[in-house]
Amino acid sequence: MTTQVTTIGFDADDTLWQNETFYRMTQDRFASLLSSYTDAGHLATRLLEAERRNLGHYGFGIKGFMLSMIETAIEVTEGRVPASVISEILLAGQEMLAHPIELLPQAEETVRRLAESHTLVLITKGDLLDQERKLAQSGLGEVFDAVEIVSDKTPGVYARAFAAHGDGPARAMMVGNSMRSDVIPAIEAGAWGVFVPHGLTWEIEHAAAPEGQPRFRELPDLGGVLDLLREIED
């Protein structure tokens, strides 16, 4: 039986453009600022704990990351963190918010070719203003038929997005670098879930690959999406 995919969803950060790289650079800077108080490994553990705690308060994105760094700095210094360090953390976050977009290999070519034959939906989570800025700077905004900036990615979010902008999840595919956010919930909604790994992925986004799922695929790069569509629609 032919399976016709009519709608393709794409994640943004670390799927279409670099993102985690800048978080890692800022985290190294954070460790340097607090090196007289604790070692980098312990600080990274404490920061990750703060980020997990704060997701429900601040959501995903740079602003929540900045606040978690400040909270962690206060904790590891037992309230003695200098104002100059807080200022440097804020500056680092502001620089992240202004960093130019760096498209990943094959991102532009792939989405532009797919736009000729499929409905494309950008489904991303994070801070609204920052995600809008990155999409505008990427030059890919006009390629997408719809953009969904959501607080989290769940099966319900995918079911709603693919119903609103396509023919429903059964005829949709989601492509992204996060097993936890892009692949598993999309498959649970009834869509295809395509995992395109990035060299750096935030630990909170890690998850085991779904076993025994006929609608799961892993590709080495975005260029493979075109071949995959031909394969599953033959």
PDB file of C-alpha atoms in Angstrom:
ATOM      1  CA  MET A   1       0.000   0.000   0.000  1.00  0.00           C
ATOM      2  CA  THR A   2       1.355   3.427  -0.941  1.00  0.00           C
ATOM      3  CA  THR A   3       1.897   5.793   1.956  1.00  0.00           C
ATOM      4  CA  GLN A   4       1.615   9.345   0.701  1.00  0.00           C
ATOM      5  CA  VAL A   5       3.311  11.907   2.932  1.00  0.00           C
ATOM      6  CA  THR A   6       1.879  15.334   2.170  1.00  0.00           C
ATOM      7  CA  THR A   7       3.137  17.375   5.144  1.00  0.00           C
ATOM      8  CA  ILE A   8       6.651  17.579   6.579  1.00  0.00           C
ATOM      9  CA  GLY A   9       7.475  19.190   9.887  1.00  0.00           C
ATOM     10  CA  PHE A  10      10.965  20.425  10.637  1.00  0.00           C
ATOM     11  CA  ASP A  11      12.568  21.230  13.942  1.00  0.00           C
ATOM     12  CA  ALA A  12      14.695  24.388  13.869  1.00  0.00           C
ATOM     13  CA  ASP A  13      17.542  24.447  16.419  1.00  0.00           C
ATOM     14  CA  ASP A  14      20.329  21.976  15.559  1.00  0.00           C
ATOM     15  CA  THR A  15      18.241  20.607  12.699  1.00  0.00           C
ATOM     16  CA  LEU A  16      18.268  23.575  10.321  1.00  0.00           C
ATOM     17  CA  TRP A  17      20.822  25.784  12.080  1.00  0.00           C
ATOM     18  CA  GLN A  18      23.446  25.644  14.819  1.00  0.00           C
ATOM     19  CA  ASN A  19      22.244  26.202  18.368  1.00  0.00           C
ATOM     20  CA  GLU A  20      23.727  23.904  21.018  1.00  0.00           C
ATOM     21  CA  THR A  21      27.238  24.970  19.999  1.00  0.00           C
ATOM     22  CA  PHE A  22      26.573  28.443  21.393  1.00  0.00           C
ATOM     23  CA  TYR A  23      25.152  27.030  24.630  1.00  0.00           C
ATOM     24  CA  ARG A  24      28.317  24.966  25.108  1.00  0.00           C
ATOM     25  CA  MET A  25      30.519  27.997  24.452  1.00  0.00           C
ATOM     26  CA  THR A  26      28.550  30.026  26.990  1.00  0.00           C
ATOM     27  CA  GLN A  27      28.704  27.194  29.510  1.00  0.00           C
ATOM     28  CA  ASP A  28      32.512  27.137  29.156  1.00  0.00           C
ATOM     29  CA  ARG A  29      32.526  30.883  29.786  1.00  0.00           C
ATOM     30  CA  PHE A  30      30.292  30.341  32.826  1.00  0.00           C
ATOM     31  CA  ALA A  31      32.720  27.739  34.194  1.00  0.00           C
ATOM     32  CA  SER A  32      35.614  30.160  33.762  1.00  0.00           C
ATOM     33  CA  LEU A  33      33.747  32.882  35.656  1.00  0.00           C
ATOM     34  CA  LEU A  34      33.154  30.546  38.607  1.00  0.00           C
ATOM     35  CA  SER A  35      36.408  28.567  38.477  1.00  0.00           C
ATOM     36  CA  SER A  36      37.546  29.930  41.874  1.00  0.00           C
ATOM     37  CA  TYR A  37      34.410  28.522  43.523  1.00  0.00           C
ATOM     38  CA  THR A  38      33.955  25.067  41.948  1.00  0.00           C
ATOM     39  CA  ASP A  39      35.210  22.823  39.164  1.00  0.00           C
ATOM     40  CA  ALA A  40      33.620  22.733  35.725  1.00  0.00           C
ATOM     41  CA  GLY A  41      32.171  19.234  36.100  1.00  0.00           C
ATOM     42  CA  HIS A  42      30.366  19.977  39.354  1.00  0.00           C
ATOM     43  CA  LEU A  43      29.121  23.288  37.979  1.00  0.00           C
ATOM     44  CA  ALA A  44      27.741  21.597  34.849  1.00  0.00           C
ATOM     45  CA  THR A  45      25.859  19.088  36.998  1.00  0.00           C
ATOM     46  CA  ARG A  46      24.364  21.818  39.160  1.00  0.00           C
ATOM     47  CA  LEU A  47      23.408  23.865  36.109  1.00  0.00           C
ATOM     48  CA  LEU A  48      21.652  20.913  34.478  1.00  0.00           C
ATOM     49  CA  GLU A  49      19.725  20.295  37.709  1.00  0.00           C
ATOM     50  CA  ALA A  50      18.634  23.937  37.723  1.00  0.00           C
ATOM     51  CA  GLU A  51      17.581  23.775  34.082  1.00  0.00           C
ATOM     52  CA  ARG A  52      15.450  20.696  34.755  1.00  0.00           C
ATOM     53  CA  ARG A  53      13.811  22.378  37.747  1.00  0.00           C
ATOM     54  CA  ASN A  54      13.130  25.549  35.848  1.00  0.00           C
ATOM     55  CA  LEU A  55      11.648  24.194  32.617  1.00  0.00           C
ATOM     56  CA  GLY A  56       8.163  24.440  34.074  1.00  0.00           C
ATOM     57  CA  HIS A  57       8.776  28.060  35.096  1.00  0.00           C
ATOM     58  CA  TYR A  58      10.772  29.504  32.208  1.00  0.00           C
ATOM     59  CA  GLY A  59      10.272  27.031  29.369  1.00  0.00           C
ATOM     60  CA  PHE A  60      12.929  26.293  26.752  1.00  0.00           C
ATOM     61  CA  GLY A  61      15.356  28.861  25.404  1.00  0.00           C
ATOM     62  CA  ILE A  62      18.162  31.266  26.147  1.00  0.00           C
ATOM     63  CA  LYS A  63      16.348  33.378  28.729  1.00  0.00           C
ATOM     64  CA  GLY A  64      15.637  30.346  30.895  1.00  0.00           C
ATOM     65  CA  PHE A  65      19.255  29.270  30.462  1.00  0.00           C
ATOM     66  CA  MET A  66      20.466  32.675  31.663  1.00  0.00           C
ATOM     67  CA  LEU A  67      18.248  32.545  34.740  1.00  0.00           C
ATOM     68  CA  SER A  68      19.387  29.009  35.519  1.00  0.00           C
ATOM     69  CA  MET A  69      23.023  30.113  35.287  1.00  0.00           C
ATOM     70  CA  ILE A  70      22.366  32.972  37.709  1.00  0.00           C
ATOM     71  CA  GLU A  71      20.556  30.646  40.113  1.00  0.00           C
ATOM     72  CA  THR A  72      23.404  28.127  39.925  1.00  0.00           C
ATOM     73  CA  ALA A  73      26.007  30.844  40.500  1.00  0.00           C
ATOM     74  CA  ILE A  74      24.182  31.946  43.653  1.00  0.00           C
ATOM     75  CA  GLU A  75      23.950  28.358  44.886  1.00  0.00           C
ATOM     76  CA  VAL A  76      27.563  27.284  44.313  1.00  0.00           C
ATOM     77  CA  THR A  77      28.945  30.477  45.874  1.00  0.00           C
ATOM     78  CA  GLU A  78      26.491  30.280  48.796  1.00  0.00           C
ATOM     79  CA  GLY A  79      25.191  33.718  47.905  1.00  0.00           C
ATOM     80  CA  ARG A  80      28.616  35.329  47.551  1.00  0.00           C
ATOM     81  CA  VAL A  81      28.696  35.609  43.758  1.00  0.00           C
ATOM     82  CA  PRO A  82      29.985  39.071  42.788  1.00  0.00           C
ATOM     83  CA  ALA A  83      27.704  41.430  40.886  1.00  0.00           C
ATOM     84  CA  SER A  84      30.355  41.536  38.164  1.00  0.00           C
ATOM     85  CA  VAL A  85      29.857  37.811  37.537  1.00  0.00           C
ATOM     86  CA  ILE A  86      26.072  38.232  37.299  1.00  0.00           C
ATOM     87  CA  SER A  87      26.700  41.041  34.836  1.00  0.00           C
ATOM     88  CA  GLU A  88      28.942  38.783  32.738  1.00  0.00           C
ATOM     89  CA  ILE A  89      26.292  36.045  32.711  1.00  0.00           C
ATOM     90  CA  LEU A  90      23.693  38.507  31.477  1.00  0.00           C
ATOM     91  CA  LEU A  91      26.086  39.767  28.809  1.00  0.00           C
ATOM     92  CA  ALA A  92      26.783  36.216  27.649  1.00  0.00           C
ATOM     93  CA  GLY A  93      23.061  35.574  27.292  1.00  0.00           C
ATOM     94  CA  GLN A  94      22.538  38.797  25.376  1.00  0.00           C
ATOM     95  CA  GLU A  95      25.320  37.820  22.996  1.00  0.00           C
ATOM     96  CA  MET A  96      23.620  34.462  22.425  1.00  0.00           C
ATOM     97  CA  LEU A  97      20.374  36.258  21.602  1.00  0.00           C
ATOM     98  CA  ALA A  98      22.181  38.345  18.994  1.00  0.00           C
ATOM     99  CA  HIS A  99      24.358  35.618  17.454  1.00  0.00           C
ATOM    100  CA  PRO A 100      24.103  35.311  13.656  1.00  0.00           C
ATOM    101  CA  ILE A 101      22.400  32.233  12.261  1.00  0.00           C
ATOM    102  CA  GLU A 102      24.595  29.450  10.846  1.00  0.00           C
ATOM    103  CA  LEU A 103      22.623  27.079   8.642  1.00  0.00           C
ATOM    104  CA  LEU A 104      23.575  23.413   8.826  1.00  0.00           C
ATOM    105  CA  PRO A 105      24.782  21.551   5.723  1.00  0.00           C
ATOM    106  CA  GLN A 106      22.040  20.733   3.185  1.00  0.00           C
ATOM    107  CA  ALA A 107      19.373  22.535   5.241  1.00  0.00           C
ATOM    108  CA  GLU A 108      18.468  25.197   2.700  1.00  0.00           C
ATOM    109  CA  GLU A 109      18.709  22.948  -0.338  1.00  0.00           C
ATOM    110  CA  THR A 110      16.577  20.248   1.282  1.00  0.00           C
ATOM    111  CA  VAL A 111      13.717  22.436   2.498  1.00  0.00           C
ATOM    112  CA  ARG A 112      13.558  24.387  -0.752  1.00  0.00           C
ATOM    113  CA  ARG A 113      13.322  21.208  -2.814  1.00  0.00           C
ATOM    114  CA  LEU A 114      10.710  19.696  -0.512  1.00  0.00           C
ATOM    115  CA  ALA A 115       8.653  22.893  -0.610  1.00  0.00           C
ATOM    116  CA  GLU A 116       8.037  22.240  -4.311  1.00  0.00           C
ATOM    117  CA  SER A 117       6.032  19.101  -3.556  1.00  0.00           C
ATOM    118  CA  HIS A 118       5.017  19.115   0.122  1.00  0.00           C
ATOM    119  CA  THR A 119       3.469  21.349   2.745  1.00  0.00           C
ATOM    120  CA  LEU A 120       6.249  22.379   5.133  1.00  0.00           C
ATOM    121  CA  VAL A 121       5.667  23.305   8.771  1.00  0.00           C
ATOM    122  CA  LEU A 122       8.358  24.599  11.116  1.00  0.00           C
ATOM    123  CA  ILE A 123       7.642  23.250  14.606  1.00  0.00           C
ATOM    124  CA  THR A 124       9.993  24.605  17.220  1.00  0.00           C
ATOM    125  CA  LYS A 125       9.978  25.343  20.917  1.00  0.00           C
ATOM    126  CA  GLY A 126      11.652  28.105  22.854  1.00  0.00           C
ATOM    127  CA  ASP A 127      11.372  31.826  23.332  1.00  0.00           C
ATOM    128  CA  LEU A 128       8.954  33.379  20.831  1.00  0.00           C
ATOM    129  CA  LEU A 129      11.008  36.474  19.997  1.00  0.00           C
ATOM    130  CA  ASP A 130      14.270  34.569  19.685  1.00  0.00           C
ATOM    131  CA  GLN A 131      12.813  31.866  17.458  1.00  0.00           C
ATOM    132  CA  GLU A 132      11.169  34.474  15.234  1.00  0.00           C
ATOM    133  CA  ARG A 133      14.503  36.318  14.983  1.00  0.00           C
ATOM    134  CA  LYS A 134      16.386  33.177  14.008  1.00  0.00           C
ATOM    135  CA  LEU A 135      13.834  32.185  11.399  1.00  0.00           C
ATOM    136  CA  ALA A 136      13.910  35.668   9.863  1.00  0.00           C
ATOM    137  CA  GLN A 137      17.716  35.701   9.744  1.00  0.00           C
ATOM    138  CA  SER A 138      17.885  32.182   8.308  1.00  0.00           C
ATOM    139  CA  GLY A 139      16.299  33.286   5.048  1.00  0.00           C
ATOM    140  CA  LEU A 140      14.030  30.235   5.173  1.00  0.00           C
ATOM    141  CA  GLY A 141      10.907  31.884   6.536  1.00  0.00           C
ATOM    142  CA  GLU A 142       9.200  32.181   3.167  1.00  0.00           C
ATOM    143  CA  VAL A 143       9.787  28.494   2.432  1.00  0.00           C
ATOM    144  CA  PHE A 144       7.472  27.287   5.200  1.00  0.00           C
ATOM    145  CA  ASP A 145       3.723  27.190   4.789  1.00  0.00           C
ATOM    146  CA  ALA A 146       3.239  27.510   8.553  1.00  0.00           C
ATOM    147  CA  VAL A 147       5.268  28.121  11.693  1.00  0.00           C
ATOM    148  CA  GLU A 148       4.422  26.724  15.124  1.00  0.00           C
ATOM    149  CA  ILE A 149       6.450  28.037  18.088  1.00  0.00           C
ATOM    150  CA  VAL A 150       5.306  25.937  21.042  1.00  0.00           C
ATOM    151  CA  SER A 151       6.132  25.662  24.735  1.00  0.00           C
ATOM    152  CA  ASP A 152       6.793  21.920  24.413  1.00  0.00           C
ATOM    153  CA  LYS A 153       6.420  19.176  21.842  1.00  0.00           C
ATOM    154  CA  THR A 154       3.842  16.529  22.720  1.00  0.00           C
ATOM    155  CA  PRO A 155       1.741  14.070  20.698  1.00  0.00           C
ATOM    156  CA  GLY A 156      -1.187  16.460  21.064  1.00  0.00           C
ATOM    157  CA  VAL A 157       0.829  19.363  19.679  1.00  0.00           C
ATOM    158  CA  TYR A 158       1.837  17.342  16.632  1.00  0.00           C
ATOM    159  CA  ALA A 159      -1.674  16.013  16.056  1.00  0.00           C
ATOM    160  CA  ARG A 160      -3.076  19.545  16.165  1.00  0.00           C
ATOM    161  CA  ALA A 161      -0.334  21.070  13.986  1.00  0.00           C
ATOM    162  CA  PHE A 162      -0.532  18.420  11.280  1.00  0.00           C
ATOM    163  CA  ALA A 163      -4.338  18.576  11.253  1.00  0.00           C
ATOM    164  CA  ALA A 164      -4.331  22.373  11.043  1.00  0.00           C
ATOM    165  CA  HIS A 165      -1.684  22.656   8.342  1.00  0.00           C
ATOM    166  CA  GLY A 166      -1.980  19.384   6.450  1.00  0.00           C
ATOM    167  CA  ASP A 167      -3.919  16.158   6.083  1.00  0.00           C
ATOM    168  CA  GLY A 168      -3.382  14.983   9.647  1.00  0.00           C
ATOM    169  CA  PRO A 169      -0.526  13.090  11.316  1.00  0.00           C
ATOM    170  CA  ALA A 170      -1.078   9.875   9.362  1.00  0.00           C
ATOM    171  CA  ARG A 171       0.163  11.664   6.246  1.00  0.00           C
ATOM    172  CA  ALA A 172       2.856  13.703   7.982  1.00  0.00           C
ATOM    173  CA  MET A 173       6.534  13.372   8.805  1.00  0.00           C
ATOM    174  CA  MET A 174       8.534  15.147  11.520  1.00  0.00           C
ATOM    175  CA  VAL A 175      12.284  15.686  11.051  1.00  0.00           C
ATOM    176  CA  GLY A 176      14.580  16.708  13.889  1.00  0.00           C
ATOM    177  CA  ASN A 177      17.662  16.086  15.999  1.00  0.00           C
ATOM    178  CA  SER A 178      15.885  15.346  19.286  1.00  0.00           C
ATOM    179  CA  MET A 179      14.653  11.820  19.901  1.00  0.00           C
ATOM    180  CA  ARG A 180      12.700  13.057  22.913  1.00  0.00           C
ATOM    181  CA  SER A 181      10.975  16.034  21.297  1.00  0.00           C
ATOM    182  CA  ASP A 182      10.971  15.522  17.532  1.00  0.00           C
ATOM    183  CA  VAL A 183      10.712  11.785  17.009  1.00  0.00           C
ATOM    184  CA  ILE A 184       8.909   9.930  19.788  1.00  0.00           C
ATOM    185  CA  PRO A 185       5.905  12.264  20.277  1.00  0.00           C
ATOM    186  CA  ALA A 186       5.443  12.623  16.511  1.00  0.00           C
ATOM    187  CA  ILE A 187       5.279   8.841  16.121  1.00  0.00           C
ATOM    188  CA  GLU A 188       2.885   8.636  19.076  1.00  0.00           C
ATOM    189  CA  ALA A 189       0.670  11.131  17.252  1.00  0.00           C
ATOM    190  CA  GLY A 190       0.636   8.842  14.205  1.00  0.00           C
ATOM    191  CA  ALA A 191       3.247  10.577  12.030  1.00  0.00           C
ATOM    192  CA  TRP A 192       6.629   9.452  10.758  1.00  0.00           C
ATOM    193  CA  GLY A 193       9.507  10.383  13.058  1.00  0.00           C
ATOM    194  CA  VAL A 194      12.870  10.999  11.360  1.00  0.00           C
ATOM    195  CA  PHE A 195      15.949  11.403  13.545  1.00  0.00           C
ATOM    196  CA  VAL A 196      18.864  13.398  12.110  1.00  0.00           C
ATOM    197  CA  PRO A 197      21.534  13.458  14.844  1.00  0.00           C
ATOM    198  CA  HIS A 198      23.547  16.552  15.632  1.00  0.00           C
ATOM    199  CA  GLY A 199      27.031  16.292  17.091  1.00  0.00           C
ATOM    200  CA  LEU A 200      25.901  18.169  20.195  1.00  0.00           C
ATOM    201  CA  THR A 201      22.538  17.578  21.823  1.00  0.00           C
ATOM    202  CA  TRP A 202      21.352  18.912  25.166  1.00  0.00           C
ATOM    203  CA  GLU A 203      21.182  16.081  27.697  1.00  0.00           C
ATOM    204  CA  ILE A 204      17.531  16.792  28.476  1.00  0.00           C
ATOM    205  CA  GLU A 205      16.683  15.968  24.839  1.00  0.00           C
ATOM    206  CA  HIS A 206      18.216  12.483  24.971  1.00  0.00           C
ATOM    207  CA  ALA A 207      15.978   9.418  24.767  1.00  0.00           C
ATOM    208  CA  ALA A 208      16.238   5.842  23.530  1.00  0.00           C
ATOM    209  CA  ALA A 209      15.218   5.162  19.954  1.00  0.00           C
ATOM    210  CA  PRO A 210      11.714   3.719  19.652  1.00  0.00           C
ATOM    211  CA  GLU A 211      11.819  -0.030  19.084  1.00  0.00           C
ATOM    212  CA  GLY A 212       9.603  -1.840  16.624  1.00  0.00           C
ATOM    213  CA  GLN A 213       8.212   1.357  15.135  1.00  0.00           C
ATOM    214  CA  PRO A 214       7.721   1.069  11.368  1.00  0.00           C
ATOM    215  CA  ARG A 215       7.443   4.848  11.092  1.00  0.00           C
ATOM    216  CA  PHE A 216      10.841   5.540  12.653  1.00  0.00           C
ATOM    217  CA  ARG A 217      13.905   6.293  10.577  1.00  0.00           C
ATOM    218  CA  GLU A 218      17.396   7.616  11.330  1.00  0.00           C
ATOM    219  CA  LEU A 219      19.318   9.536   8.684  1.00  0.00           C
ATOM    220  CA  PRO A 220      22.915  10.808   8.693  1.00  0.00           C
ATOM    221  CA  ASP A 221      21.949  14.199   7.265  1.00  0.00           C
ATOM    222  CA  LEU A 222      19.034  16.237   5.952  1.00  0.00           C
ATOM    223  CA  GLY A 223      19.803  15.332   2.361  1.00  0.00           C
ATOM    224  CA  GLY A 224      18.531  11.829   3.094  1.00  0.00           C
ATOM    225  CA  VAL A 225      14.967  13.051   3.589  1.00  0.00           C
ATOM    226  CA  LEU A 226      14.417  13.253  -0.172  1.00  0.00           C
ATOM    227  CA  ASP A 227      15.551   9.663  -0.712  1.00  0.00           C
ATOM    228  CA  LEU A 228      13.493   8.485   2.266  1.00  0.00           C
ATOM    229  CA  LEU A 229      10.323   9.974   0.816  1.00  0.00           C
ATOM    230  CA  ARG A 230      10.948   8.215  -2.466  1.00  0.00           C
ATOM    231  CA  GLU A 231      11.552   4.948  -0.608  1.00  0.00           C
ATOM    232  CA  ILE A 232       8.421   4.964   1.535  1.00  0.00           C
ATOM    233  CA  GLU A 233       6.152   6.231  -1.246  1.00  0.00           C
ATOM    234  CA  ASP A 234       7.202   3.666  -3.852  1.00  0.00           C
TER     235      ASP A 234
END
